[in-house]
JSON list of C-alpha atoms and ligand atoms in Angstrom, two decimals:
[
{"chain": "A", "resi": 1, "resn": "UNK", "atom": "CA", "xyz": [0.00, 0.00, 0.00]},
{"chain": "A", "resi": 2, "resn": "UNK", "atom": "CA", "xyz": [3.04, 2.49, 0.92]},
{"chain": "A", "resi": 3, "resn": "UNK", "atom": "CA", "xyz": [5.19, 1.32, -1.44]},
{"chain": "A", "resi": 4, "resn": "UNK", "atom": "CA", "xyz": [2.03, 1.72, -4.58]},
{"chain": "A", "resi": 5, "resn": "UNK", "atom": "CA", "xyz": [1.53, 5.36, -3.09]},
{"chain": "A", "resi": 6, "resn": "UNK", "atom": "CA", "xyz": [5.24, 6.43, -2.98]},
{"chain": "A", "resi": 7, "resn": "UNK", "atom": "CA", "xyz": [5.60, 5.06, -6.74]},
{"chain": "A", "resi": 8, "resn": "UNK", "atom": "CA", "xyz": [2.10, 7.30, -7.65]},
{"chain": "A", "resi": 9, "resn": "UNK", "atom": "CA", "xyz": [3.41, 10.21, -6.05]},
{"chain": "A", "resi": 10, "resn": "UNK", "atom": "CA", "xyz": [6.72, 9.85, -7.28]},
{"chain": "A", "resi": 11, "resn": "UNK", "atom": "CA", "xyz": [4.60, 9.53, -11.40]},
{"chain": "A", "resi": 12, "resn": "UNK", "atom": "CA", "xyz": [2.86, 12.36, -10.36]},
{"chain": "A", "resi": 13, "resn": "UNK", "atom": "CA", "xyz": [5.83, 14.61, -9.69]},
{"chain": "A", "resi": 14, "resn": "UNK", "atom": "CA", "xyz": [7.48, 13.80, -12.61]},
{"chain": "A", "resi": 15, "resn": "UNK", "atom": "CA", "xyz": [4.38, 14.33, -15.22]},
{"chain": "A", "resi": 16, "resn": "UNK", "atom": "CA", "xyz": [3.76, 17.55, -13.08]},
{"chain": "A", "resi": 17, "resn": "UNK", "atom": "CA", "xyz": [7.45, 18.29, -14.26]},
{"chain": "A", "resi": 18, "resn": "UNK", "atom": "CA", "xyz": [7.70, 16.84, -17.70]},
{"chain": "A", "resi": 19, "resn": "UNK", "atom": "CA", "xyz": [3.57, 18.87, -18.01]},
{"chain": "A", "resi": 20, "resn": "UNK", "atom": "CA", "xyz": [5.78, 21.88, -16.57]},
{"chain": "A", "resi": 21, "resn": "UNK", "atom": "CA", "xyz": [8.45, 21.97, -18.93]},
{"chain": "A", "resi": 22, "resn": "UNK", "atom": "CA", "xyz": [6.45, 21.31, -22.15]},
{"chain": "A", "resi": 23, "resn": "UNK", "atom": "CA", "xyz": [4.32, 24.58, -20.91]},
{"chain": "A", "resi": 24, "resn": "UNK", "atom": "CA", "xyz": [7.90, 26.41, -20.66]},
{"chain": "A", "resi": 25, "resn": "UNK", "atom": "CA", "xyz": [7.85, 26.02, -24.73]},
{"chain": "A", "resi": 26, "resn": "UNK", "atom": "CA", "xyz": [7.10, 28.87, -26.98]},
{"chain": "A", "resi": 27, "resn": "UNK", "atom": "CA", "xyz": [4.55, 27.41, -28.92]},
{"chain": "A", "resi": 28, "resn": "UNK", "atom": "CA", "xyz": [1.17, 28.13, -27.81]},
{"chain": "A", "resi": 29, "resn": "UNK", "atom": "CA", "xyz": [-0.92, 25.28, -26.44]},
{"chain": "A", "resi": 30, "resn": "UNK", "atom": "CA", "xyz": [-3.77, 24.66, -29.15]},
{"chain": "A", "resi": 31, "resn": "UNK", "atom": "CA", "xyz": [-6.49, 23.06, -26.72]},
{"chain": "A", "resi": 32, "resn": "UNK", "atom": "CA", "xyz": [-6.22, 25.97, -23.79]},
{"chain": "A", "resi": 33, "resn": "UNK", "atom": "CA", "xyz": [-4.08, 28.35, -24.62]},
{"chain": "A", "resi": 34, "resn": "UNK", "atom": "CA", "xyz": [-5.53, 30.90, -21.69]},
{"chain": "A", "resi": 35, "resn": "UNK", "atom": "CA", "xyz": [-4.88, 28.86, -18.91]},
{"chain": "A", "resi": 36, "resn": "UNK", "atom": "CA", "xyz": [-1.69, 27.84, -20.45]},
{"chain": "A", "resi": 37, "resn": "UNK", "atom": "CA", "xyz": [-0.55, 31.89, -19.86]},
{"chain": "A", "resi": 38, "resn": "UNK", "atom": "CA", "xyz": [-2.43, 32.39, -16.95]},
{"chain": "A", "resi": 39, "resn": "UNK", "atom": "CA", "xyz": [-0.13, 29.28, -15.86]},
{"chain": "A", "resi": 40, "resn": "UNK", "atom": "CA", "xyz": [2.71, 30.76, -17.28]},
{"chain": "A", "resi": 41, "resn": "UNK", "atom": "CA", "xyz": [1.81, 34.19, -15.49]},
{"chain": "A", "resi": 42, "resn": "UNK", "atom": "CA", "xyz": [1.61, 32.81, -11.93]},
{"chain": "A", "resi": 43, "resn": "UNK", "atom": "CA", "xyz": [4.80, 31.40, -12.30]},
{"chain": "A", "resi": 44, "resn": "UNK", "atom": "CA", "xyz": [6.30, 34.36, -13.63]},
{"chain": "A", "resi": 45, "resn": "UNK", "atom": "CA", "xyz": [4.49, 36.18, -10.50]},
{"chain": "A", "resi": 46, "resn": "UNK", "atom": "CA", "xyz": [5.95, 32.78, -8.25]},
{"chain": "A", "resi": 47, "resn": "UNK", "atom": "CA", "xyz": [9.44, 33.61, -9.52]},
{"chain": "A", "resi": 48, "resn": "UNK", "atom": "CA", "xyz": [9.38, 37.80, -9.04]},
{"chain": "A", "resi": 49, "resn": "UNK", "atom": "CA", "xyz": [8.37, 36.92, -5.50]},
{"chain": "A", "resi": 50, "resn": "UNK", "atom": "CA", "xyz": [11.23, 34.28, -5.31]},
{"chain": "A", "resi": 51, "resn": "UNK", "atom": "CA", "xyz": [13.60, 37.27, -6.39]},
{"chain": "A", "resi": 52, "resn": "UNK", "atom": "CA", "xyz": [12.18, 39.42, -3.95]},
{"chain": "A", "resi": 53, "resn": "UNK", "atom": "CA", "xyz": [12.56, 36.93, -1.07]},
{"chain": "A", "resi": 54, "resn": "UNK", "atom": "CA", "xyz": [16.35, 35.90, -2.25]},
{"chain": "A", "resi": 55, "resn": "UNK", "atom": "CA", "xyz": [17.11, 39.74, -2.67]},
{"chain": "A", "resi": 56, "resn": "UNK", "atom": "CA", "xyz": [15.79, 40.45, 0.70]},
{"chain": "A", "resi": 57, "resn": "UNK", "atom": "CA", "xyz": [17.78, 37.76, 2.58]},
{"chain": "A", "resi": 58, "resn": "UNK", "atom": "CA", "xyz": [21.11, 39.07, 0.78]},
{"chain": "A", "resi": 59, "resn": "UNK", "atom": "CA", "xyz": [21.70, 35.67, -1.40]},
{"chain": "A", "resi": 60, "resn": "UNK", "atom": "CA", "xyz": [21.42, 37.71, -4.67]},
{"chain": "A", "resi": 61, "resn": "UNK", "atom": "CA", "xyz": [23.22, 40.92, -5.14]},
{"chain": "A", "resi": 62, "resn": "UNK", "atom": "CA", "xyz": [21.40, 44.49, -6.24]},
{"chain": "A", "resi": 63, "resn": "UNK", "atom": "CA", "xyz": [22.51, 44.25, -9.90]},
{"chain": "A", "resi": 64, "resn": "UNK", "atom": "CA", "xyz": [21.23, 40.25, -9.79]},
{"chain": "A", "resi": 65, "resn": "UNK", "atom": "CA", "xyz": [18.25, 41.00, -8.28]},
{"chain": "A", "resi": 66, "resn": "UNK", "atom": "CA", "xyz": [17.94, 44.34, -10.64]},
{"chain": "A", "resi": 67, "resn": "UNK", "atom": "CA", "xyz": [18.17, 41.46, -14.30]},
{"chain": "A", "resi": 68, "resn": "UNK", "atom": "CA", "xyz": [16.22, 38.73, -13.18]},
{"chain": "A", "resi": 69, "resn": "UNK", "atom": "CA", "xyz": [13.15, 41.25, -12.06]},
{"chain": "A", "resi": 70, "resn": "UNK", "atom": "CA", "xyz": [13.83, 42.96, -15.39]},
{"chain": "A", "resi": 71, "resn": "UNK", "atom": "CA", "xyz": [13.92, 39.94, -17.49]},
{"chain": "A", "resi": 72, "resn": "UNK", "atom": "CA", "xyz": [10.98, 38.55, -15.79]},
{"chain": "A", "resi": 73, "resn": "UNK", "atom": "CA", "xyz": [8.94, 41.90, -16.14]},
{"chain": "A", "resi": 74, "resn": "UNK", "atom": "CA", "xyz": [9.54, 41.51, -19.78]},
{"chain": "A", "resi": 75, "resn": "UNK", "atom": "CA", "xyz": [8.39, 37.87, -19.99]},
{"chain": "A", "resi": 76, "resn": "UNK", "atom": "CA", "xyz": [5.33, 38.98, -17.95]},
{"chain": "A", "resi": 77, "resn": "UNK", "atom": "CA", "xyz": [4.94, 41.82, -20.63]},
{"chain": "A", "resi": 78, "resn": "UNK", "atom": "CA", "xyz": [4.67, 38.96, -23.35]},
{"chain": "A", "resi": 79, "resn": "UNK", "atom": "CA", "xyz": [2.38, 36.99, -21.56]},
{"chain": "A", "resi": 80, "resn": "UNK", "atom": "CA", "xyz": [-0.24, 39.93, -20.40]},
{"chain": "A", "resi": 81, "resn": "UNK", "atom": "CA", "xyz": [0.26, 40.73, -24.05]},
{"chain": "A", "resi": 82, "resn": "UNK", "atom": "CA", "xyz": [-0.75, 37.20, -25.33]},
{"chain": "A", "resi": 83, "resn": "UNK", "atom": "CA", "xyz": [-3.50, 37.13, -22.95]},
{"chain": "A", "resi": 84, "resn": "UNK", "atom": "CA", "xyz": [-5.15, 39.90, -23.79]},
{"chain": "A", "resi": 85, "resn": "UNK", "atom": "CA", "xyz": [-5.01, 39.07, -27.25]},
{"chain": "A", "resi": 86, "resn": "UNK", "atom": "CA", "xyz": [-6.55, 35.85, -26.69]},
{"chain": "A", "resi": 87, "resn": "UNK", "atom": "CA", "xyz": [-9.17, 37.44, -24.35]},
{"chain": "A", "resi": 88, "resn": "UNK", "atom": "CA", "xyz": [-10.10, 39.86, -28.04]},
{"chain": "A", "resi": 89, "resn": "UNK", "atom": "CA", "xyz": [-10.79, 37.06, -29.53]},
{"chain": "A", "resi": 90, "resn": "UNK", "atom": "CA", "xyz": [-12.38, 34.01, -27.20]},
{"chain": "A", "resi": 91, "resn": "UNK", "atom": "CA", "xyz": [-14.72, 34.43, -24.77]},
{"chain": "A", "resi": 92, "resn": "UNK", "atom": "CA", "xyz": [-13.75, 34.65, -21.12]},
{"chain": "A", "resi": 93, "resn": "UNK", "atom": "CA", "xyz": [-15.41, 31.38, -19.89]},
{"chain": "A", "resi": 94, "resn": "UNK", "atom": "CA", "xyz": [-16.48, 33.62, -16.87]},
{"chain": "A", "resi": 95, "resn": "UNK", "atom": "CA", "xyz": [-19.46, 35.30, -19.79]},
{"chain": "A", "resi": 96, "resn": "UNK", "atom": "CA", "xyz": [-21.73, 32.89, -20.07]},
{"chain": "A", "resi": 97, "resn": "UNK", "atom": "CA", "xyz": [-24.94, 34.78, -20.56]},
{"chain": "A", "resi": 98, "resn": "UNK", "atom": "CA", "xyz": [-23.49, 36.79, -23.48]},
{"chain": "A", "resi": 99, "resn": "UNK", "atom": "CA", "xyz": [-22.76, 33.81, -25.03]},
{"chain": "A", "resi": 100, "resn": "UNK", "atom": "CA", "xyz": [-25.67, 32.45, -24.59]},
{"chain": "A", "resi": 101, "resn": "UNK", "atom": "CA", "xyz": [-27.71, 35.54, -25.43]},
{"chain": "A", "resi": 102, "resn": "UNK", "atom": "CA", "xyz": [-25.35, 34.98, -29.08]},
{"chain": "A", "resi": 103, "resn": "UNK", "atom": "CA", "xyz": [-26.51, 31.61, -29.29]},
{"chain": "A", "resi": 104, "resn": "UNK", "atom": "CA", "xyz": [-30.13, 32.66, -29.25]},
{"chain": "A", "resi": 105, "resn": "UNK", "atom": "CA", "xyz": [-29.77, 34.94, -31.65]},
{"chain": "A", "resi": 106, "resn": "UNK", "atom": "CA", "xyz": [-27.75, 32.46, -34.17]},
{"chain": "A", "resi": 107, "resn": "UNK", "atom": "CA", "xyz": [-30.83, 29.94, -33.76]},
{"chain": "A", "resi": 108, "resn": "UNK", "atom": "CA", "xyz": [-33.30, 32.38, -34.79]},
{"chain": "A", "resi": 109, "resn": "UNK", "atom": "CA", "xyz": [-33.83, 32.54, -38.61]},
{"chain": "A", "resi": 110, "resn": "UNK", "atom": "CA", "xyz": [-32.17, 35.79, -40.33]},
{"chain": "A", "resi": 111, "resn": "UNK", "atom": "CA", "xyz": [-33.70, 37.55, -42.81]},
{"chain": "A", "resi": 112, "resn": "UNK", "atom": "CA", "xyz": [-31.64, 39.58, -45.90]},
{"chain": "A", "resi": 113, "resn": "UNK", "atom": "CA", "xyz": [-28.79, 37.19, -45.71]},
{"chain": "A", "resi": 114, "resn": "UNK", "atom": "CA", "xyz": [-26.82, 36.83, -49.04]},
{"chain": "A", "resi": 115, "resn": "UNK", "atom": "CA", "xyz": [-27.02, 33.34, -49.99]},
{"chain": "A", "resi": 116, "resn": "UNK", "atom": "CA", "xyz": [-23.86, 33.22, -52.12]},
{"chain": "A", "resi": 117, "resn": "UNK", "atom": "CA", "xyz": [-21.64, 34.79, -49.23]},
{"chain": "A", "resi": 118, "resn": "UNK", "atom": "CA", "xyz": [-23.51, 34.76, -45.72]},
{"chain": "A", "resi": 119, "resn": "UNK", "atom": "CA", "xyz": [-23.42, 38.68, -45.17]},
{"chain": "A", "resi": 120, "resn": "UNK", "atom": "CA", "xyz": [-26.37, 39.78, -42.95]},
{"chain": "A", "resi": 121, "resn": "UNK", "atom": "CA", "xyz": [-28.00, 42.77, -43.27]},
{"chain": "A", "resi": 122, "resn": "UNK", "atom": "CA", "xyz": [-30.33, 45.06, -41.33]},
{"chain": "A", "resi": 123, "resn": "UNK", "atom": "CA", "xyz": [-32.87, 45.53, -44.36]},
{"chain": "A", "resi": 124, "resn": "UNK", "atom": "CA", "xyz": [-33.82, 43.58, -47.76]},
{"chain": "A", "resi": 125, "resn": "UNK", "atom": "CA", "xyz": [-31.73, 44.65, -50.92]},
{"chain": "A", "resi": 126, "resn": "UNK", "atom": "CA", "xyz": [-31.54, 43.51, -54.02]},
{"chain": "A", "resi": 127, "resn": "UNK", "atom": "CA", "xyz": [-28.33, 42.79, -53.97]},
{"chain": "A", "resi": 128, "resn": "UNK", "atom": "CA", "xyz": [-25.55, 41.94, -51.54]},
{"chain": "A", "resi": 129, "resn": "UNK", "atom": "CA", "xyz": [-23.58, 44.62, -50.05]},
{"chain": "A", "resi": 130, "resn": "UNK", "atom": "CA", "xyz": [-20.58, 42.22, -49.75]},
{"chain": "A", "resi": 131, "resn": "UNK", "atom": "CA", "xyz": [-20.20, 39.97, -52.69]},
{"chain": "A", "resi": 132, "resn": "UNK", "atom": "CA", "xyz": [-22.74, 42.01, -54.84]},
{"chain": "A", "resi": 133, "resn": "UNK", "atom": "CA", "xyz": [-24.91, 38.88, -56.13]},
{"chain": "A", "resi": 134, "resn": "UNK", "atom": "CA", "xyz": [-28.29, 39.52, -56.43]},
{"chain": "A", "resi": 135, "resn": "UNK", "atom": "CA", "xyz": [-30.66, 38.33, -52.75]},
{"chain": "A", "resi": 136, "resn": "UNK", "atom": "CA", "xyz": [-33.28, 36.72, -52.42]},
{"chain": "A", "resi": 137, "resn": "UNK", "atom": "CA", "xyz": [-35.67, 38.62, -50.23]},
{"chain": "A", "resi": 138, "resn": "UNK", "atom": "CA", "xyz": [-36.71, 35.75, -47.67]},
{"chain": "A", "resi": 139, "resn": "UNK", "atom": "CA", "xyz": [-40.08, 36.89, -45.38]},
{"chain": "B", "resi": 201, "resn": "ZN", "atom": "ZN1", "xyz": [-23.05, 38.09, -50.76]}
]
């Protein structure tokens, strides 16, 4: 029983590591790549405090102390950078009723959309706005 816990603990820390230091690459992570920065952000945060703490005890020196904040400042630049990018673009999964308020209005049938091209419009025309083939006035 021990010995089967020690040997899950000691997988555990070691795909928490290997999980760790595939995060640490560039690339962004395709299936979450929010909480992959918001991971990457706390452990920039971890890391500035770390600096802090070491700085403050006298085990790194002014200028030391001085390049690692600076470099991590950048790297947290990146990330807040990346993040809000991402948050332009996806929904925050904290909005859930404007995205289901969208959803609502995606199920209901639109009227003056082009058929050849999918541009919506606010009133019937003759033709499409976008592509410039003529609609099909749908009631
Ligand atoms: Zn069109």
């Amino acid at each position: 029983m021990t010995i089967a816990l020690a040997s899950l603990l000691a997988v555990a820390v070691l795909a928490f590591i290997l999980f760790v230091r595939t995060e640490d690459l560039p690339e962004p992570e395709p299936v979450s790549p929010f909480a992959h920065l918001d991971e990457r952000k706390a452990a920039i945060y971890e890391n500035l405090r770390d600096a802090q703490f070491e700085y403050r005890v006298g085990k790194l020196s002014d200028d030391d102390y001085q390049q690692t904040k600076l470099g991590l400042q950048k790297e947290l630049a990146v990330v807040m950078a990346e993040i809000d990018r991402i948050k332009g673009t996806l929904p925050a999964p904290g909005i859930e009723p404007r995205k289901a308020a969208v959803k609502v209005a995606a199920a209901a049938p639109k009227p003056n959309t082009c058929a050849s091209c999918g541009a919506q419009f606010d009133r019937a025309l003759k033709f499409c706005g976008e592509c410039g083939k003529p609609m099909k006035v749908r009631a």
